[in-house]
Structure formats: C-alpha cells, structure tokens
mmCIF file of C-alpha atoms in Angstrom:
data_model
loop_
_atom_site.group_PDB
_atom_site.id
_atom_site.type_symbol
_atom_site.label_atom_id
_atom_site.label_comp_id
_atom_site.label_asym_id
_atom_site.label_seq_id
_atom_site.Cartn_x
_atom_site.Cartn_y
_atom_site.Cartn_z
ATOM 1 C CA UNK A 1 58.936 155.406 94.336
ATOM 2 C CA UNK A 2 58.641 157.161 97.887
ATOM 3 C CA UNK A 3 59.127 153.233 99.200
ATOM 4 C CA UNK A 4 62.200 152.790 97.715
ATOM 5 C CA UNK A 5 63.434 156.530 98.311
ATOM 6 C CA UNK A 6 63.342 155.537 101.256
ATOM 7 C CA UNK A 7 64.771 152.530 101.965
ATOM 8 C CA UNK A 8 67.880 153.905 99.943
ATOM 9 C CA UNK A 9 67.585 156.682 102.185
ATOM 10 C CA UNK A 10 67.937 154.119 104.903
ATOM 11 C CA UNK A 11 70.916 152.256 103.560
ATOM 12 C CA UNK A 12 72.675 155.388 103.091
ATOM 13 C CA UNK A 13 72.080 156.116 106.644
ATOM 14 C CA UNK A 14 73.460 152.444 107.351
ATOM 15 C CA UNK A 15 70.019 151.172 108.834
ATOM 16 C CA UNK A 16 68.532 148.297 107.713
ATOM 17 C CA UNK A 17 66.102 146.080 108.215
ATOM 18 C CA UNK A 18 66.224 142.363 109.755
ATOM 19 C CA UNK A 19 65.321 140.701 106.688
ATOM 20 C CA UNK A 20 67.914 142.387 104.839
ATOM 21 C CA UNK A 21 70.114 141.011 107.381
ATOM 22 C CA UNK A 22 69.442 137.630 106.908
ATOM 23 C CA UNK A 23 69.054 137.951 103.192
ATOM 24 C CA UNK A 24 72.555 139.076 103.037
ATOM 25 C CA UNK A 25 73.641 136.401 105.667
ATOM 26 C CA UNK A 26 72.189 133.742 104.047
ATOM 27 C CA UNK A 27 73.583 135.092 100.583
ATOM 28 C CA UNK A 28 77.192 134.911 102.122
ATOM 29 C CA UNK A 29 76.848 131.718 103.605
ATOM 30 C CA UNK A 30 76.081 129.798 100.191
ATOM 31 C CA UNK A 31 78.935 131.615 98.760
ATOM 32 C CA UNK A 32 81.596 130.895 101.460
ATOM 33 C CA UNK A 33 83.482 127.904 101.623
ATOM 34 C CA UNK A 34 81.717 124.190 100.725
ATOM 35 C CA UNK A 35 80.786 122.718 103.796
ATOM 36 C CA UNK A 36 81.864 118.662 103.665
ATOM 37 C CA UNK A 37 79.223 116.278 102.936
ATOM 38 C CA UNK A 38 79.377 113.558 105.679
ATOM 39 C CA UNK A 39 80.296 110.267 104.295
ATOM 40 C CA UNK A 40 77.558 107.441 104.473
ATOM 41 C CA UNK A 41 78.390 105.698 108.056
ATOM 42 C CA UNK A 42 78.146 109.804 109.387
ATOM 43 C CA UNK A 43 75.041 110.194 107.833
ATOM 44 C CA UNK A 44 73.489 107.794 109.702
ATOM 45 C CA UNK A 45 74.498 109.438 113.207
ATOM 46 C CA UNK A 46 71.390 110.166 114.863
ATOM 47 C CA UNK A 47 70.208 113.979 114.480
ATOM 48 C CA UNK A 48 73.807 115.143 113.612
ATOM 49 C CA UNK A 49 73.977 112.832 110.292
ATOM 50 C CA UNK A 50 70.368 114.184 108.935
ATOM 51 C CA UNK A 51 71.470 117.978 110.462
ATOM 52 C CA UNK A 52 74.882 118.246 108.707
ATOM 53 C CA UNK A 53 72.557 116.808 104.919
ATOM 54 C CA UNK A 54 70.232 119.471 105.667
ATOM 55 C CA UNK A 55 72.837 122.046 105.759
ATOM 56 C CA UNK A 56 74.882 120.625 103.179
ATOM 57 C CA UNK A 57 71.844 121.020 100.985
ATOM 58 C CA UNK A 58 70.684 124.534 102.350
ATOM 59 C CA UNK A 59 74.388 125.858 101.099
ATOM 60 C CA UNK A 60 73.663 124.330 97.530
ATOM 61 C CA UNK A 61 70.575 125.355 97.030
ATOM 62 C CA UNK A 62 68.891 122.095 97.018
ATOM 63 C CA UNK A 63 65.984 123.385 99.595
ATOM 64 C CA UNK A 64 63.894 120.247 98.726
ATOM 65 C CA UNK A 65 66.279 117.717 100.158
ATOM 66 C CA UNK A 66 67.078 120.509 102.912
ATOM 67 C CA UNK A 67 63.919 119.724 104.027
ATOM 68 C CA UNK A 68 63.464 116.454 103.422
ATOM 69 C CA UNK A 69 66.794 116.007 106.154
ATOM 70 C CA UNK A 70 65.691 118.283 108.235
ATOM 71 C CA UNK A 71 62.646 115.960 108.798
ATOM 72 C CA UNK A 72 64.584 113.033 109.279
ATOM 73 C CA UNK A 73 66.937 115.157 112.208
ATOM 74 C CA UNK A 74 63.350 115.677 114.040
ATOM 75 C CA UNK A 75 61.788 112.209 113.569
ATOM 76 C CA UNK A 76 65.528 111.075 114.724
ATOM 77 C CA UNK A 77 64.263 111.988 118.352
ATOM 78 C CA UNK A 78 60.676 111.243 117.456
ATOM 79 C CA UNK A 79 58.563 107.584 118.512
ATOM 80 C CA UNK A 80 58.871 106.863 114.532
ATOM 81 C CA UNK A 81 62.420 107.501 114.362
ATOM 82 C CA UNK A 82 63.127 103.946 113.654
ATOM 83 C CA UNK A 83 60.730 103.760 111.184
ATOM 84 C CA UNK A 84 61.856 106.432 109.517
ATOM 85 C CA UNK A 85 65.467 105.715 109.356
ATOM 86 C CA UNK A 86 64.451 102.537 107.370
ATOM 87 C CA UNK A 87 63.228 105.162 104.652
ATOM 88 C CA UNK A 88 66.753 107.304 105.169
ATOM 89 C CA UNK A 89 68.208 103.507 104.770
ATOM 90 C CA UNK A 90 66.274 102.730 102.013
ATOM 91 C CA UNK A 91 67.393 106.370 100.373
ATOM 92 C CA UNK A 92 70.997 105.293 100.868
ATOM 93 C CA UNK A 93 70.852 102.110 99.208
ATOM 94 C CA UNK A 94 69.578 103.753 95.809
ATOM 95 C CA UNK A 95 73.249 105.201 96.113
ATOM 96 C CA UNK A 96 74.897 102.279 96.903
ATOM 97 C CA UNK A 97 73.243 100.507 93.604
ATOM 98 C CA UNK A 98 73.958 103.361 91.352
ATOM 99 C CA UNK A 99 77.902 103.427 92.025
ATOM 100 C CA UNK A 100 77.794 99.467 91.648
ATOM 101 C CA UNK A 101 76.506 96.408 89.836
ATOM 102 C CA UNK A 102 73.660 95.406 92.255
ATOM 103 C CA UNK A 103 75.448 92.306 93.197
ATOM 104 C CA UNK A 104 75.637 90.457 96.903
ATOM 105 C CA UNK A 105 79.221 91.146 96.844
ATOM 106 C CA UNK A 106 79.510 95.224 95.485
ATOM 107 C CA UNK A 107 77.166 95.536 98.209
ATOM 108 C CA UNK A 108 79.028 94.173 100.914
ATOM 109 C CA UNK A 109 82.036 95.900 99.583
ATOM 110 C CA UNK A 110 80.208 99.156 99.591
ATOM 111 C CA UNK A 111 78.775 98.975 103.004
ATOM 112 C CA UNK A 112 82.120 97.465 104.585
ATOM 113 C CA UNK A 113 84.258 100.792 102.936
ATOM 114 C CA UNK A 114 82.160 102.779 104.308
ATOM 115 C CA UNK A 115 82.557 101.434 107.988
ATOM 116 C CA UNK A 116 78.929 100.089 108.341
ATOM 117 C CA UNK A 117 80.542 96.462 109.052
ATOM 118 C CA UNK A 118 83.165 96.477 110.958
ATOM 119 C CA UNK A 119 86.028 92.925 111.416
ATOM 120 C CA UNK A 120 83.728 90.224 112.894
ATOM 121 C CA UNK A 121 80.942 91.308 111.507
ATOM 122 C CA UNK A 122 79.058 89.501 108.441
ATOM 123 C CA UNK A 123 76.221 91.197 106.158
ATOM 124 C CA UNK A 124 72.883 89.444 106.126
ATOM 125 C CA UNK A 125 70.471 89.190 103.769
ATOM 126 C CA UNK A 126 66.971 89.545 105.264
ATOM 127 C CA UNK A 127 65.189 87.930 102.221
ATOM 128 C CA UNK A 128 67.588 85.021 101.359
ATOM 129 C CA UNK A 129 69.359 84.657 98.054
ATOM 130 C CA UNK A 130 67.837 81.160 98.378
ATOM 131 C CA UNK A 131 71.113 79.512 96.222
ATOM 132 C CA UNK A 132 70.892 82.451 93.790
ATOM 133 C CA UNK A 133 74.988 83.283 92.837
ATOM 134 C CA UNK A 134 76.478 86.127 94.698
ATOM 135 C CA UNK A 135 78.086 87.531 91.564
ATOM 136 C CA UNK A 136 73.958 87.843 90.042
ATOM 137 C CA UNK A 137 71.775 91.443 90.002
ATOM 138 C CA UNK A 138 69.140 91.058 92.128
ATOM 139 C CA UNK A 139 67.049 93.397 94.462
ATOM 140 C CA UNK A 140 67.706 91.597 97.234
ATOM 141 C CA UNK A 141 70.968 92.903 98.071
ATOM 142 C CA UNK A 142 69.121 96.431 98.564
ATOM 143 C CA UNK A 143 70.905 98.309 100.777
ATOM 144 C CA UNK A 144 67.662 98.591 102.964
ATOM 145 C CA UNK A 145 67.505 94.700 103.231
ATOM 146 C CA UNK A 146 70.993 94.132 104.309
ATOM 147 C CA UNK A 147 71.806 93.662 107.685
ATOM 148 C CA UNK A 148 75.300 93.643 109.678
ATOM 149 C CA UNK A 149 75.694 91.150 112.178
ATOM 150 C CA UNK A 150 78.257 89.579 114.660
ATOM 151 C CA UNK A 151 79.125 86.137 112.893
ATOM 152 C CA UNK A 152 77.745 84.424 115.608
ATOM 153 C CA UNK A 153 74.159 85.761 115.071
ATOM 154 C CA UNK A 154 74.590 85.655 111.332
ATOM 155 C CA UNK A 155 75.662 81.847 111.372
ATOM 156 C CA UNK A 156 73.105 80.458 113.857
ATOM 157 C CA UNK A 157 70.125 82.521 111.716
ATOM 158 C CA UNK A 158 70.705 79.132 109.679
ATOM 159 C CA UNK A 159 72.026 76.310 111.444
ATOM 160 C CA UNK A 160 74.427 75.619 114.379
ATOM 161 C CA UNK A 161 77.566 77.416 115.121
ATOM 162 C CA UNK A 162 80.551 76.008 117.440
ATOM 163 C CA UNK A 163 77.879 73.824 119.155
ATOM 164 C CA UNK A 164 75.132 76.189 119.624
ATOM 165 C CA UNK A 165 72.088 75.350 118.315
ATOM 166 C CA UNK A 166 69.885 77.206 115.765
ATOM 167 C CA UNK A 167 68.571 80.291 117.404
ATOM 168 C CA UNK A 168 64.450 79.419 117.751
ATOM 169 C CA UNK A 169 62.062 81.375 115.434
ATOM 170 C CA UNK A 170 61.555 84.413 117.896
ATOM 171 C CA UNK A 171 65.372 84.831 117.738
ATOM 172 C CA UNK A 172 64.983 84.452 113.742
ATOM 173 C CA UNK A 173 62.741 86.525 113.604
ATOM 174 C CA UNK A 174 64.290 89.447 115.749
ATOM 175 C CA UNK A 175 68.235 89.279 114.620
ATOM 176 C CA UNK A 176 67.240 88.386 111.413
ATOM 177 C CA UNK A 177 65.090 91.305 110.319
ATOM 178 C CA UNK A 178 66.237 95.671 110.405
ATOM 179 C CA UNK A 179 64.981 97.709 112.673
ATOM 180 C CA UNK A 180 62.906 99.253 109.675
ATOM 181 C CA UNK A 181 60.974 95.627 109.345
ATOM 182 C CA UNK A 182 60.181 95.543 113.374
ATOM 183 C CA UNK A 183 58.768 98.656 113.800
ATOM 184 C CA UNK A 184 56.626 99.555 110.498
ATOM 185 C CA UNK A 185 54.123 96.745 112.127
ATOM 186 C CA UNK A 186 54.220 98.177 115.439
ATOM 187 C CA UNK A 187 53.616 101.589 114.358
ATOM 188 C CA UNK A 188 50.658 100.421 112.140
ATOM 189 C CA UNK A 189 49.582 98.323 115.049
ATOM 190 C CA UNK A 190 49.458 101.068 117.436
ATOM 191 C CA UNK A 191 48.155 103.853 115.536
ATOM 192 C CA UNK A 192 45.634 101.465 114.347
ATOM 193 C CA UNK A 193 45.045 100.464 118.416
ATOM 194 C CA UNK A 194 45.143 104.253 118.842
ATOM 195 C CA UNK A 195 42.425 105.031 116.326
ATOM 196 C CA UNK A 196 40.328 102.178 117.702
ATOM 197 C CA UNK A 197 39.950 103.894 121.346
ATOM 198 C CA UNK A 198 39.399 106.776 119.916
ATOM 199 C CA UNK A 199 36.898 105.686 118.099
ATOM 200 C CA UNK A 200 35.219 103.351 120.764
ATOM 201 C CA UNK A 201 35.200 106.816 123.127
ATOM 202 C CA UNK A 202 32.977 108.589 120.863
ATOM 203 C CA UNK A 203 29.674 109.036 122.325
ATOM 204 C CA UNK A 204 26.995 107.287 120.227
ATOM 205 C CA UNK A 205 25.434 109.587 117.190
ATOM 206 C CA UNK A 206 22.901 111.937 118.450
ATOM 207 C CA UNK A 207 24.220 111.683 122.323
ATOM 208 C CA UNK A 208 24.506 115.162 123.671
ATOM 209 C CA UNK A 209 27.836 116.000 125.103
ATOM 210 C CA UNK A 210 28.122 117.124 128.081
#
C-alpha cells in the first residue's frame, strides 16, 4: 500500500519513472497509425527489408516474428548472411504457394509481380522439372528453388545459345544453383575446418598447461 501511495503520489507530482515512459511509449506506438508492410521484393533489401518486418510485427503484437526479423536484419551483415537469407527465401516461398496453385507458372507469375524478375530475365528451376508439365503441383517450383537469371545464363545452363556453347560444369554448377545452395556447404565446411584446429590445438589429455 505505502508502494503504491507513493507512486500515485509521484504521478500526481508529474514524476515518473523511465519504465513508465517507455511503457506508455510503446503503448502509443501500437495504437498509432499501421505502419506499411513492405511488399516481397522490399523485404528482401538487406537489413532494411528484415528491420521494417521486425517493426511491422513489434506494432502488431506478433513479438515472435519480431524477433525472428530482427535476427535476420543482424545475420544480414553477418558471415552467414547468405545462408540465412536462403531460410528468409525459403519463408517467402511458403507465401507464394499459399496464394497460388504450386504450379511452374503461378510461381513465375508471383515472383515476376512482385519485381523479383525483371524484362530479360527468365526463372530457373534449380532441380529440373525433368519434362514434368508446367501447369502440374510439384515442390519443385518452391520459391526457395527458383532462380532469376539473364536469358543468356538461363539458356546455356542447357545447351547452346546464339553460338555459345554450353557453359562447362563449374559454370553449371555456380549460375545454376541460389546463393542459399553455395554457401550452406561452405559454412558446414568451415565450421567443420574450424572445429578441426581447434581440436588438433588441444594439448594432449593429462598435459599441463602452461
């Protein structure tokens, strides 16, 4: 009781403490006007895409995927950044085959309204469709394993274009695959490498340390 005397005390005397402040802040910025969710092709800005989610998600209440996009604003400018926007990519293409059949071409439609292929650019499919129709439901037209591509790359991932030859496997390989697909390896690879040294710099059981 002689707490909260007090504190009323203090209100009446207009002081207040900093986590009142905030409280209130906080309170009046979910309740002011809806901040704009950025469309998919700003989401995917680097830092400023995952940032604007976050806050997005902050006003709403949804503190979960606040977090979950304020990780993906830090690991934007983090070594695993790539890897990680694979995951964000991956998140992004649930959407994209909930508002659509999963079909080759409701996919390309989706990602080309959304300004993530732009003219002279074709969508690749990093696991082929090997023949299967266009028009089918399949899980290879994924958001996360479509890729966009000048038609130039696209075409010679298959055969020869305008006289150029088939680009060799490396090239395959490399245009052919998302920047997700390259660097989950190498970050397995190198941790692993890292853990390795680590481990081979450990002085042998029962050495004292000097």
């Amino acid at each position: 009781m002689a707490k909260l005397k007090a504190q009323r005390e203090a209100e009446d005397r207009g002081f207040r403490s900093p986590l009142d402040v905030a409280q209130d802040a906080f309170q009046d910025f979910q309740s002011g006007p809806d901040i704009p969710r950025p469309n998919l092709a700003e989401s995917f800005i680097p830092v400023v895409g995952p940032a604007w989610e976050a806050v997005a998600d902050l006003q709403d209440g949804n503190y979960g995927g606040a977090a979950f996009n304020g990780a993906m604003a830090v690991a934007d400018v983090l070594p695993v950044g790539v890897a990680v926007r694979g995951l964000k990519a991956a998140s992004k293409g649930i959407g994209v085959l909930k508002t659509g059949s999963v079909t080759a071409g409701a996919a390309a439609k989706k990602i080309r309204r959304v300004g993530l292929a732009t003219k002279g650019q074709e969508i690749h499919h990093t696991v082929p469709l090997n023949g299967k129709s266009r028009s089918a439901q399949d899980w290879r037209n994924h958001y996360a394993l479509l890729k966009t591509l000048p038609v130039e790359q696209h075409r010679r991932l298959t055969g020869s274009w305008l006289g150029k030859p088939r680009y060799d496997p490396i090239r395959r390989v490399w245009y052919g695959t998302t920047d997700w697909m390259k660097a989950a390896p190498t970050s397995v690879a190198r941790y692993a490498a890292d853990a390795w040294e680590n481990r081979a710099a450990e002085p042998p059981s029962g050495t004292p340390s000097r």
